[in-house]
């Protein structure tokens, strides 16, 4: 992803849900020409949202998807619509949690006798407060 980091940084700085860039604008951002495969017969593969492609990781790491308009030599990078409301109940599969997160939850539950749901909410609120208190990197 090294060559495409400037594209990633540009997209990360944009608050727009959808960002449309010409091939030339992308080339200006990355400081080099796009490979011929980006605009040739296999261009759909090059612009596919496959995480195995280093260029795709530049936008996928931000939760964006690329959509190619080859005729216009443009690419639209779209982010998913923001979640406007959460359901009252969220089910978390503990097999998806990092072992340290599980230990933190177990510690909170054993020390406070809170339910797992309340302990998870407390942990998330604590993480959010810590994140707000630290300046962005």
Short mmCIF file of N, CA, C and O in Angstrom, two decimals:
data_model
loop_
_atom_site.label_atom_id
_atom_site.label_comp_id
_atom_site.label_asym_id
_atom_site.label_seq_id
_atom_site.Cartn_x
_atom_site.Cartn_y
_atom_site.Cartn_z
N UNK A 1 0.83 -1.19 0.00
CA UNK A 1 0.00 0.00 0.00
C UNK A 1 0.87 1.26 0.00
O UNK A 1 0.37 2.34 -0.15
N UNK A 2 2.16 1.12 0.12
CA UNK A 2 3.06 2.26 0.24
C UNK A 2 2.82 3.32 -0.84
O UNK A 2 2.70 4.50 -0.53
N UNK A 3 2.72 2.90 -2.09
CA UNK A 3 2.54 3.87 -3.18
C UNK A 3 1.18 4.57 -3.11
O UNK A 3 1.04 5.69 -3.61
N UNK A 4 0.22 3.94 -2.49
CA UNK A 4 -1.14 4.47 -2.48
C UNK A 4 -1.50 5.13 -1.15
O UNK A 4 -2.63 5.55 -0.95
N UNK A 5 -0.51 5.24 -0.26
CA UNK A 5 -0.77 5.92 1.02
C UNK A 5 -1.26 7.36 0.83
O UNK A 5 -2.18 7.79 1.53
N UNK A 6 -0.70 8.15 -0.10
CA UNK A 6 -1.22 9.51 -0.28
C UNK A 6 -2.70 9.52 -0.69
O UNK A 6 -3.45 10.41 -0.26
N UNK A 7 -3.12 8.54 -1.47
CA UNK A 7 -4.54 8.43 -1.82
C UNK A 7 -5.35 8.12 -0.57
O UNK A 7 -6.38 8.73 -0.32
N UNK A 8 -4.86 7.18 0.23
CA UNK A 8 -5.55 6.84 1.47
C UNK A 8 -5.65 8.04 2.39
O UNK A 8 -6.70 8.33 2.95
N UNK A 9 -4.55 8.78 2.54
CA UNK A 9 -4.55 9.95 3.42
C UNK A 9 -5.53 11.01 2.91
O UNK A 9 -6.23 11.64 3.70
N UNK A 10 -5.56 11.19 1.59
CA UNK A 10 -6.50 12.16 1.01
C UNK A 10 -7.94 11.75 1.30
O UNK A 10 -8.76 12.56 1.74
N UNK A 11 -8.26 10.48 1.07
CA UNK A 11 -9.62 10.00 1.31
C UNK A 11 -9.98 10.08 2.79
O UNK A 11 -11.11 10.40 3.15
N UNK A 12 -9.00 9.79 3.65
CA UNK A 12 -9.24 9.83 5.10
C UNK A 12 -9.56 11.25 5.56
O UNK A 12 -10.36 11.45 6.48
N UNK A 13 -8.95 12.23 4.91
CA UNK A 13 -9.17 13.63 5.31
C UNK A 13 -10.49 14.18 4.80
O UNK A 13 -10.96 15.21 5.28
N UNK A 14 -11.09 13.49 3.84
CA UNK A 14 -12.36 13.96 3.26
C UNK A 14 -13.52 13.43 4.08
O UNK A 14 -13.62 12.24 4.32
N UNK A 15 -14.38 14.31 4.50
CA UNK A 15 -15.56 13.89 5.25
C UNK A 15 -16.71 13.48 4.36
O UNK A 15 -17.70 12.94 4.83
N UNK A 16 -16.57 13.74 3.05
CA UNK A 16 -17.65 13.41 2.13
C UNK A 16 -17.87 11.90 2.08
O UNK A 16 -16.92 11.13 2.10
N UNK A 17 -19.12 11.51 1.99
CA UNK A 17 -19.43 10.09 1.90
C UNK A 17 -18.94 9.52 0.58
O UNK A 17 -18.56 8.37 0.48
N UNK A 18 -18.94 10.35 -0.46
CA UNK A 18 -18.53 9.91 -1.79
C UNK A 18 -17.52 10.91 -2.35
O UNK A 18 -17.74 12.11 -2.32
N UNK A 19 -16.39 10.37 -2.81
CA UNK A 19 -15.33 11.21 -3.39
C UNK A 19 -15.04 10.68 -4.78
O UNK A 19 -14.69 9.51 -4.95
N UNK A 20 -15.17 11.56 -5.78
CA UNK A 20 -14.95 11.17 -7.18
C UNK A 20 -13.65 11.82 -7.65
O UNK A 20 -13.48 13.03 -7.52
N UNK A 21 -12.75 10.98 -8.16
CA UNK A 21 -11.45 11.47 -8.62
C UNK A 21 -11.17 10.96 -10.03
O UNK A 21 -11.48 9.82 -10.36
N UNK A 22 -10.56 11.81 -10.82
CA UNK A 22 -10.12 11.38 -12.15
C UNK A 22 -8.82 10.59 -12.00
O UNK A 22 -8.13 10.68 -10.98
N UNK A 23 -8.49 9.84 -13.02
CA UNK A 23 -7.22 9.12 -13.01
C UNK A 23 -6.07 10.11 -12.79
O UNK A 23 -5.14 9.84 -12.05
N UNK A 24 -6.15 11.26 -13.45
CA UNK A 24 -5.10 12.28 -13.35
C UNK A 24 -4.98 12.79 -11.91
O UNK A 24 -3.86 12.95 -11.40
N UNK A 25 -6.11 13.01 -11.26
CA UNK A 25 -6.06 13.48 -9.86
C UNK A 25 -5.43 12.42 -8.96
O UNK A 25 -4.66 12.75 -8.05
N UNK A 26 -5.75 11.16 -9.21
CA UNK A 26 -5.15 10.07 -8.43
C UNK A 26 -3.65 10.02 -8.68
O UNK A 26 -2.85 9.90 -7.75
N UNK A 27 -3.26 10.15 -9.95
CA UNK A 27 -1.83 10.15 -10.28
C UNK A 27 -1.10 11.31 -9.61
O UNK A 27 0.01 11.15 -9.11
N UNK A 28 -1.75 12.48 -9.59
CA UNK A 28 -1.14 13.63 -8.91
C UNK A 28 -0.97 13.35 -7.42
O UNK A 28 0.05 13.73 -6.83
N UNK A 29 -1.96 12.70 -6.82
CA UNK A 29 -1.88 12.38 -5.40
C UNK A 29 -0.75 11.41 -5.09
O UNK A 29 -0.01 11.59 -4.13
N UNK A 30 -0.64 10.37 -5.90
CA UNK A 30 0.35 9.32 -5.61
C UNK A 30 1.73 9.64 -6.19
O UNK A 30 2.70 8.94 -5.91
N UNK A 31 1.79 10.69 -7.01
CA UNK A 31 3.09 11.12 -7.54
C UNK A 31 3.68 10.20 -8.59
O UNK A 31 4.89 10.17 -8.78
N UNK A 32 2.84 9.46 -9.28
CA UNK A 32 3.32 8.56 -10.33
C UNK A 32 2.12 8.19 -11.21
O UNK A 32 0.98 8.37 -10.83
N UNK A 33 2.42 7.67 -12.37
CA UNK A 33 1.36 7.21 -13.27
C UNK A 33 0.74 5.94 -12.73
O UNK A 33 1.42 5.11 -12.11
N UNK A 34 -0.55 5.80 -12.97
CA UNK A 34 -1.20 4.53 -12.64
C UNK A 34 -0.69 3.48 -13.62
O UNK A 34 -0.38 3.79 -14.77
N UNK A 35 -0.63 2.24 -13.20
CA UNK A 35 -0.19 1.20 -14.14
C UNK A 35 -1.19 1.03 -15.27
O UNK A 35 -2.37 1.38 -15.13
N UNK A 36 -0.74 0.51 -16.39
CA UNK A 36 -1.63 0.33 -17.55
C UNK A 36 -2.81 -0.57 -17.20
O UNK A 36 -3.89 -0.42 -17.77
N UNK A 37 -2.62 -1.47 -16.25
CA UNK A 37 -3.73 -2.37 -15.87
C UNK A 37 -4.88 -1.61 -15.19
O UNK A 37 -5.99 -2.12 -15.10
N UNK A 38 -4.64 -0.38 -14.75
CA UNK A 38 -5.69 0.41 -14.11
C UNK A 38 -6.66 0.99 -15.13
O UNK A 38 -7.78 1.36 -14.79
N UNK A 39 -6.25 1.07 -16.39
CA UNK A 39 -7.12 1.66 -17.40
C UNK A 39 -7.27 0.80 -18.64
O UNK A 39 -7.91 1.19 -19.59
N UNK A 40 -6.69 -0.38 -18.62
CA UNK A 40 -6.74 -1.26 -19.78
C UNK A 40 -7.87 -2.27 -19.70
O UNK A 40 -8.85 -2.09 -18.98
N UNK A 41 -7.69 -3.35 -20.41
CA UNK A 41 -8.71 -4.39 -20.52
C UNK A 41 -9.02 -5.04 -19.17
O UNK A 41 -10.13 -5.51 -18.96
N UNK A 42 -8.05 -5.07 -18.27
CA UNK A 42 -8.28 -5.70 -16.96
C UNK A 42 -8.52 -4.67 -15.87
O UNK A 42 -8.39 -4.96 -14.68
N UNK A 43 -8.91 -3.47 -16.23
CA UNK A 43 -9.07 -2.39 -15.26
C UNK A 43 -10.10 -2.70 -14.19
O UNK A 43 -9.94 -2.29 -13.04
N UNK A 44 -11.15 -3.43 -14.54
CA UNK A 44 -12.16 -3.77 -13.54
C UNK A 44 -11.53 -4.59 -12.41
O UNK A 44 -11.87 -4.42 -11.25
N UNK A 45 -10.61 -5.47 -12.76
CA UNK A 45 -9.91 -6.25 -11.72
C UNK A 45 -9.04 -5.34 -10.87
O UNK A 45 -8.99 -5.47 -9.65
N UNK A 46 -8.33 -4.42 -11.52
CA UNK A 46 -7.42 -3.54 -10.79
C UNK A 46 -8.18 -2.68 -9.78
O UNK A 46 -7.71 -2.45 -8.68
N UNK A 47 -9.35 -2.21 -10.17
CA UNK A 47 -10.15 -1.35 -9.30
C UNK A 47 -11.12 -2.14 -8.42
O UNK A 47 -11.91 -1.55 -7.69
N UNK A 48 -11.07 -3.45 -8.50
CA UNK A 48 -11.97 -4.26 -7.67
C UNK A 48 -11.65 -4.00 -6.20
O UNK A 48 -10.57 -3.55 -5.85
N UNK A 49 -12.58 -4.29 -5.39
CA UNK A 49 -12.42 -4.05 -3.95
C UNK A 49 -11.88 -5.30 -3.26
O UNK A 49 -12.38 -5.70 -2.20
N UNK A 50 -10.85 -5.88 -3.85
CA UNK A 50 -10.25 -7.10 -3.31
C UNK A 50 -9.13 -6.73 -2.33
O UNK A 50 -8.17 -6.07 -2.72
N UNK A 51 -9.24 -7.14 -1.09
CA UNK A 51 -8.20 -6.79 -0.11
C UNK A 51 -6.84 -7.38 -0.43
O UNK A 51 -5.83 -6.95 0.14
N UNK A 52 -6.78 -8.31 -1.36
CA UNK A 52 -5.47 -8.87 -1.74
C UNK A 52 -4.69 -7.91 -2.63
O UNK A 52 -3.50 -8.07 -2.83
N UNK A 53 -5.34 -6.87 -3.15
CA UNK A 53 -4.66 -5.87 -3.99
C UNK A 53 -4.19 -4.71 -3.11
O UNK A 53 -4.97 -4.10 -2.39
N UNK A 54 -2.90 -4.40 -3.21
CA UNK A 54 -2.35 -3.34 -2.34
C UNK A 54 -3.05 -2.01 -2.56
O UNK A 54 -3.28 -1.26 -1.61
N UNK A 55 -3.39 -1.68 -3.81
CA UNK A 55 -4.05 -0.41 -4.06
C UNK A 55 -5.44 -0.37 -3.42
O UNK A 55 -5.86 0.65 -2.88
N UNK A 56 -6.14 -1.50 -3.43
CA UNK A 56 -7.48 -1.55 -2.85
C UNK A 56 -7.44 -1.36 -1.34
O UNK A 56 -8.36 -0.78 -0.76
N UNK A 57 -6.39 -1.83 -0.72
CA UNK A 57 -6.29 -1.66 0.74
C UNK A 57 -6.25 -0.18 1.13
O UNK A 57 -6.64 0.18 2.24
N UNK A 58 -5.82 0.69 0.21
CA UNK A 58 -5.79 2.13 0.49
C UNK A 58 -7.19 2.66 0.79
O UNK A 58 -7.37 3.48 1.68
N UNK A 59 -8.18 2.20 0.06
CA UNK A 59 -9.54 2.68 0.32
C UNK A 59 -10.33 1.73 1.22
O UNK A 59 -11.14 2.16 2.01
N UNK A 60 -10.06 0.43 1.11
CA UNK A 60 -10.78 -0.52 1.96
C UNK A 60 -10.46 -0.31 3.43
O UNK A 60 -11.32 -0.51 4.30
N UNK A 61 -9.23 0.11 3.73
CA UNK A 61 -8.85 0.35 5.13
C UNK A 61 -9.66 1.48 5.76
O UNK A 61 -9.72 1.60 6.97
N UNK A 62 -10.30 2.28 4.93
CA UNK A 62 -11.14 3.38 5.40
C UNK A 62 -12.62 3.03 5.32
O UNK A 62 -13.48 3.88 5.57
N UNK A 63 -12.92 1.80 4.93
CA UNK A 63 -14.31 1.39 4.80
C UNK A 63 -14.95 1.88 3.51
O UNK A 63 -16.16 1.86 3.37
N UNK A 64 -14.13 2.31 2.56
CA UNK A 64 -14.65 2.80 1.29
C UNK A 64 -14.61 1.70 0.23
O UNK A 64 -13.81 0.78 0.32
N UNK A 65 -15.45 1.84 -0.78
CA UNK A 65 -15.46 0.95 -1.94
C UNK A 65 -15.24 1.81 -3.18
O UNK A 65 -15.73 2.93 -3.26
N UNK A 66 -14.50 1.26 -4.13
CA UNK A 66 -14.23 1.97 -5.38
C UNK A 66 -15.22 1.51 -6.45
O UNK A 66 -15.54 0.33 -6.54
N UNK A 67 -15.68 2.48 -7.25
CA UNK A 67 -16.52 2.17 -8.40
C UNK A 67 -15.93 2.89 -9.60
O UNK A 67 -15.81 4.12 -9.61
N UNK A 68 -15.57 2.11 -10.60
CA UNK A 68 -14.89 2.63 -11.78
C UNK A 68 -15.88 3.08 -12.85
O UNK A 68 -16.85 2.40 -13.14
N UNK A 69 -15.59 4.25 -13.43
CA UNK A 69 -16.27 4.71 -14.65
C UNK A 69 -15.14 4.84 -15.68
O UNK A 69 -14.51 5.89 -15.78
N UNK A 70 -14.88 3.75 -16.38
CA UNK A 70 -13.74 3.70 -17.28
C UNK A 70 -13.87 4.70 -18.43
O UNK A 70 -12.91 5.35 -18.81
N UNK A 71 -15.09 4.86 -18.96
CA UNK A 71 -15.29 5.79 -20.07
C UNK A 71 -14.89 7.22 -19.68
O UNK A 71 -14.32 7.95 -20.48
N UNK A 72 -15.20 7.60 -18.46
CA UNK A 72 -14.87 8.96 -17.99
C UNK A 72 -13.51 9.02 -17.33
O UNK A 72 -13.06 10.10 -16.94
N UNK A 73 -12.86 7.86 -17.17
CA UNK A 73 -11.58 7.76 -16.47
C UNK A 73 -11.69 8.38 -15.08
O UNK A 73 -10.87 9.19 -14.65
N UNK A 74 -12.73 7.96 -14.37
CA UNK A 74 -13.03 8.45 -13.03
C UNK A 74 -13.28 7.26 -12.11
O UNK A 74 -13.74 6.21 -12.55
N UNK A 75 -13.00 7.48 -10.84
CA UNK A 75 -13.28 6.47 -9.82
C UNK A 75 -13.99 7.18 -8.67
O UNK A 75 -13.58 8.25 -8.23
N UNK A 76 -15.08 6.57 -8.22
CA UNK A 76 -15.80 7.09 -7.06
C UNK A 76 -15.51 6.19 -5.88
O UNK A 76 -15.69 4.98 -5.96
N UNK A 77 -15.05 6.79 -4.80
CA UNK A 77 -14.76 6.07 -3.56
C UNK A 77 -15.88 6.40 -2.58
O UNK A 77 -16.00 7.54 -2.14
N UNK A 78 -16.69 5.41 -2.26
CA UNK A 78 -17.85 5.65 -1.42
C UNK A 78 -17.72 4.95 -0.07
O UNK A 78 -17.27 3.81 0.00
N UNK A 79 -18.14 5.68 0.94
CA UNK A 79 -18.19 5.12 2.30
C UNK A 79 -19.62 4.69 2.57
O UNK A 79 -20.56 5.26 1.99
N UNK A 80 -19.82 3.72 3.42
CA UNK A 80 -21.18 3.31 3.74
C UNK A 80 -21.92 4.45 4.45
O UNK A 80 -21.29 5.31 5.06
N UNK A 81 -23.21 4.42 4.33
CA UNK A 81 -24.02 5.43 5.01
C UNK A 81 -23.79 5.31 6.51
O UNK A 81 -23.67 4.19 7.04
N UNK A 82 -23.69 6.43 7.20
CA UNK A 82 -23.47 6.36 8.64
C UNK A 82 -24.67 5.75 9.35
O UNK A 82 -25.81 5.90 8.90
N UNK A 83 -24.38 5.08 10.44
CA UNK A 83 -25.46 4.52 11.25
C UNK A 83 -26.11 5.67 11.99
O UNK A 83 -25.44 6.40 12.74
N UNK A 84 -27.38 5.87 11.76
CA UNK A 84 -28.06 6.99 12.40
C UNK A 84 -28.66 6.61 13.74
O UNK A 84 -28.89 7.45 14.58
N UNK A 85 -28.92 5.34 13.90
CA UNK A 85 -29.42 4.90 15.20
C UNK A 85 -29.03 3.45 15.40
O UNK A 85 -28.92 2.68 14.45
N UNK A 86 -28.80 3.13 16.62
CA UNK A 86 -28.46 1.75 16.97
C UNK A 86 -29.68 1.08 17.58
O UNK A 86 -30.50 1.74 18.22
N UNK A 87 -29.76 -0.20 17.43
CA UNK A 87 -30.87 -0.90 18.08
C UNK A 87 -30.68 -0.86 19.60
O UNK A 87 -29.58 -0.62 20.09
N UNK A 88 -31.75 -1.09 20.33
CA UNK A 88 -31.65 -1.08 21.79
C UNK A 88 -30.77 -2.21 22.30
O UNK A 88 -30.14 -2.10 23.35
N UNK A 89 -30.70 -3.30 21.56
CA UNK A 89 -29.92 -4.45 21.96
C UNK A 89 -28.91 -4.79 20.87
O UNK A 89 -29.26 -4.85 19.70
N UNK A 90 -27.68 -5.01 21.29
CA UNK A 90 -26.63 -5.43 20.37
C UNK A 90 -26.08 -6.75 20.90
O UNK A 90 -25.67 -6.85 22.06
N UNK A 91 -26.05 -7.75 20.06
CA UNK A 91 -25.51 -9.04 20.45
C UNK A 91 -24.06 -9.11 19.98
O UNK A 91 -23.77 -8.86 18.82
N UNK A 92 -23.17 -9.42 20.91
CA UNK A 92 -21.75 -9.53 20.58
C UNK A 92 -21.34 -10.98 20.75
O UNK A 92 -21.50 -11.56 21.82
N UNK A 93 -20.82 -11.54 19.69
CA UNK A 93 -20.30 -12.90 19.74
C UNK A 93 -18.91 -12.84 20.35
O UNK A 93 -18.00 -12.25 19.76
N UNK A 94 -18.73 -13.41 21.52
CA UNK A 94 -17.44 -13.30 22.21
C UNK A 94 -16.31 -13.98 21.45
O UNK A 94 -15.15 -13.68 21.70
N UNK A 95 -16.62 -14.85 20.51
CA UNK A 95 -15.55 -15.46 19.72
C UNK A 95 -14.91 -14.43 18.79
O UNK A 95 -13.82 -14.67 18.28
N UNK A 96 -15.58 -13.29 18.57
CA UNK A 96 -15.03 -12.22 17.73
C UNK A 96 -14.18 -11.25 18.53
O UNK A 96 -13.56 -10.36 17.96
N UNK A 97 -14.15 -11.40 19.85
CA UNK A 97 -13.41 -10.46 20.69
C UNK A 97 -11.96 -10.89 20.87
O UNK A 97 -11.65 -12.08 20.92
N UNK A 98 -11.11 -9.90 21.01
CA UNK A 98 -9.70 -10.14 21.32
C UNK A 98 -9.62 -10.72 22.73
O UNK A 98 -10.40 -10.34 23.61
N UNK A 99 -8.69 -11.62 22.99
CA UNK A 99 -8.58 -12.21 24.33
C UNK A 99 -8.42 -11.17 25.44
O UNK A 99 -8.93 -11.35 26.54
N UNK A 100 -7.72 -10.08 25.16
CA UNK A 100 -7.56 -9.03 26.17
C UNK A 100 -8.91 -8.38 26.47
O UNK A 100 -9.22 -8.08 27.63
N UNK A 101 -9.73 -8.19 25.45
CA UNK A 101 -11.06 -7.61 25.66
C UNK A 101 -11.92 -8.54 26.52
O UNK A 101 -12.65 -8.07 27.41
N UNK A 102 -11.81 -9.82 26.29
CA UNK A 102 -12.57 -10.79 27.11
C UNK A 102 -12.11 -10.71 28.57
O UNK A 102 -12.93 -10.68 29.48
N UNK A 103 -10.78 -10.66 28.77
CA UNK A 103 -10.27 -10.57 30.14
C UNK A 103 -10.72 -9.28 30.81
O UNK A 103 -11.06 -9.27 32.00
N UNK A 104 -10.74 -8.17 30.07
CA UNK A 104 -11.22 -6.91 30.64
C UNK A 104 -12.69 -7.02 31.06
O UNK A 104 -13.06 -6.58 32.16
N UNK A 105 -13.49 -7.60 30.19
CA UNK A 105 -14.91 -7.79 30.54
C UNK A 105 -15.07 -8.69 31.76
O UNK A 105 -15.84 -8.39 32.67
N UNK A 106 -14.34 -9.78 31.78
CA UNK A 106 -14.42 -10.70 32.93
C UNK A 106 -14.01 -10.00 34.22
O UNK A 106 -14.62 -10.19 35.27
N UNK A 107 -12.96 -9.16 34.14
CA UNK A 107 -12.50 -8.43 35.33
C UNK A 107 -13.57 -7.45 35.80
O UNK A 107 -13.88 -7.38 37.00
N UNK A 108 -14.15 -6.71 34.87
CA UNK A 108 -15.20 -5.75 35.24
C UNK A 108 -16.38 -6.47 35.87
O UNK A 108 -16.91 -6.05 36.91
N UNK A 109 -16.78 -7.58 35.27
CA UNK A 109 -17.93 -8.33 35.79
C UNK A 109 -17.64 -8.86 37.19
O UNK A 109 -18.47 -8.74 38.10
N UNK A 110 -16.45 -9.43 37.39
CA UNK A 110 -16.14 -10.02 38.71
C UNK A 110 -15.96 -8.95 39.78
O UNK A 110 -16.33 -9.16 40.94
N UNK A 111 -15.42 -7.80 39.43
CA UNK A 111 -15.18 -6.75 40.42
C UNK A 111 -16.43 -5.94 40.74
O UNK A 111 -16.56 -5.41 41.83
N UNK A 112 -17.33 -5.82 39.78
CA UNK A 112 -18.49 -4.94 39.98
C UNK A 112 -19.81 -5.70 40.09
O UNK A 112 -20.81 -5.12 40.49
N UNK A 113 -19.79 -6.96 39.69
CA UNK A 113 -20.99 -7.79 39.64
C UNK A 113 -22.04 -7.22 38.67
O UNK A 113 -23.23 -7.43 38.83
N UNK A 114 -21.56 -6.48 37.67
CA UNK A 114 -22.44 -5.98 36.62
C UNK A 114 -22.77 -7.12 35.67
O UNK A 114 -22.02 -8.09 35.55
N UNK A 115 -23.86 -6.97 34.94
CA UNK A 115 -24.19 -7.94 33.90
C UNK A 115 -23.17 -7.78 32.77
O UNK A 115 -22.52 -6.74 32.64
N UNK A 116 -23.06 -8.78 31.93
CA UNK A 116 -22.13 -8.72 30.80
C UNK A 116 -22.49 -7.54 29.88
O UNK A 116 -21.60 -6.85 29.38
N UNK A 117 -23.77 -7.29 29.69
CA UNK A 117 -24.20 -6.19 28.82
C UNK A 117 -23.78 -4.84 29.38
O UNK A 117 -23.26 -3.98 28.67
N UNK A 118 -23.98 -4.64 30.69
CA UNK A 118 -23.63 -3.37 31.33
C UNK A 118 -22.11 -3.21 31.37
O UNK A 118 -21.58 -2.13 31.15
N UNK A 119 -21.40 -4.31 31.62
CA UNK A 119 -19.94 -4.26 31.64
C UNK A 119 -19.39 -3.90 30.26
O UNK A 119 -18.45 -3.11 30.14
N UNK A 120 -19.98 -4.47 29.20
CA UNK A 120 -19.54 -4.15 27.83
C UNK A 120 -19.80 -2.68 27.53
O UNK A 120 -18.95 -2.00 26.94
N UNK A 121 -20.94 -2.17 27.96
CA UNK A 121 -21.25 -0.75 27.74
C UNK A 121 -20.26 0.13 28.50
O UNK A 121 -19.77 1.14 27.97
N UNK A 122 -19.92 -0.25 29.73
CA UNK A 122 -18.96 0.52 30.52
C UNK A 122 -17.59 0.53 29.85
O UNK A 122 -16.91 1.57 29.79
N UNK A 123 -17.18 -0.63 29.32
CA UNK A 123 -15.89 -0.72 28.64
C UNK A 123 -15.86 0.14 27.38
O UNK A 123 -14.89 0.86 27.12
N UNK A 124 -16.94 0.10 26.60
CA UNK A 124 -17.01 0.93 25.40
C UNK A 124 -17.01 2.42 25.75
O UNK A 124 -16.33 3.21 25.09
N UNK A 125 -17.75 2.80 26.78
CA UNK A 125 -17.77 4.20 27.20
C UNK A 125 -16.40 4.65 27.68
O UNK A 125 -15.96 5.76 27.38
N UNK A 126 -15.70 3.79 28.39
CA UNK A 126 -14.36 4.12 28.86
C UNK A 126 -13.40 4.31 27.68
O UNK A 126 -12.62 5.27 27.65
N UNK A 127 -13.49 3.42 26.70
CA UNK A 127 -12.64 3.55 25.51
C UNK A 127 -12.95 4.84 24.75
O UNK A 127 -12.05 5.53 24.27
N UNK A 128 -14.23 5.18 24.65
CA UNK A 128 -14.63 6.42 23.96
C UNK A 128 -14.10 7.64 24.70
O UNK A 128 -13.60 8.59 24.08
N UNK A 129 -14.19 7.63 26.02
CA UNK A 129 -13.68 8.76 26.81
C UNK A 129 -12.17 8.88 26.67
O UNK A 129 -11.64 9.99 26.54
N UNK A 130 -11.45 7.74 26.68
CA UNK A 130 -10.00 7.77 26.49
C UNK A 130 -9.64 8.33 25.12
O UNK A 130 -8.72 9.11 24.98
N UNK A 131 -10.39 7.92 24.11
CA UNK A 131 -10.11 8.38 22.75
C UNK A 131 -10.35 9.87 22.61
O UNK A 131 -9.61 10.56 21.92
N UNK A 132 -11.40 10.38 23.25
CA UNK A 132 -11.69 11.82 23.18
C UNK A 132 -10.63 12.64 23.87
O UNK A 132 -10.30 13.73 23.45
N UNK A 133 -10.07 12.09 24.94
CA UNK A 133 -9.09 12.82 25.72
C UNK A 133 -7.73 12.93 25.03
O UNK A 133 -6.97 13.83 25.31
N UNK A 134 -7.44 12.00 24.11
CA UNK A 134 -6.15 12.00 23.43
C UNK A 134 -6.25 12.76 22.11
O UNK A 134 -7.21 12.60 21.39
N UNK A 135 -5.24 13.60 21.82
CA UNK A 135 -5.26 14.28 20.52
C UNK A 135 -5.06 13.27 19.39
O UNK A 135 -4.42 12.24 19.59
N UNK A 136 -5.64 13.53 18.21
CA UNK A 136 -5.47 12.61 17.08
C UNK A 136 -4.01 12.47 16.71
O UNK A 136 -3.23 13.40 16.86
N UNK A 137 -3.68 11.28 16.19
CA UNK A 137 -2.30 11.01 15.77
C UNK A 137 -1.93 11.79 14.54
O UNK A 137 -2.61 12.10 13.69
#
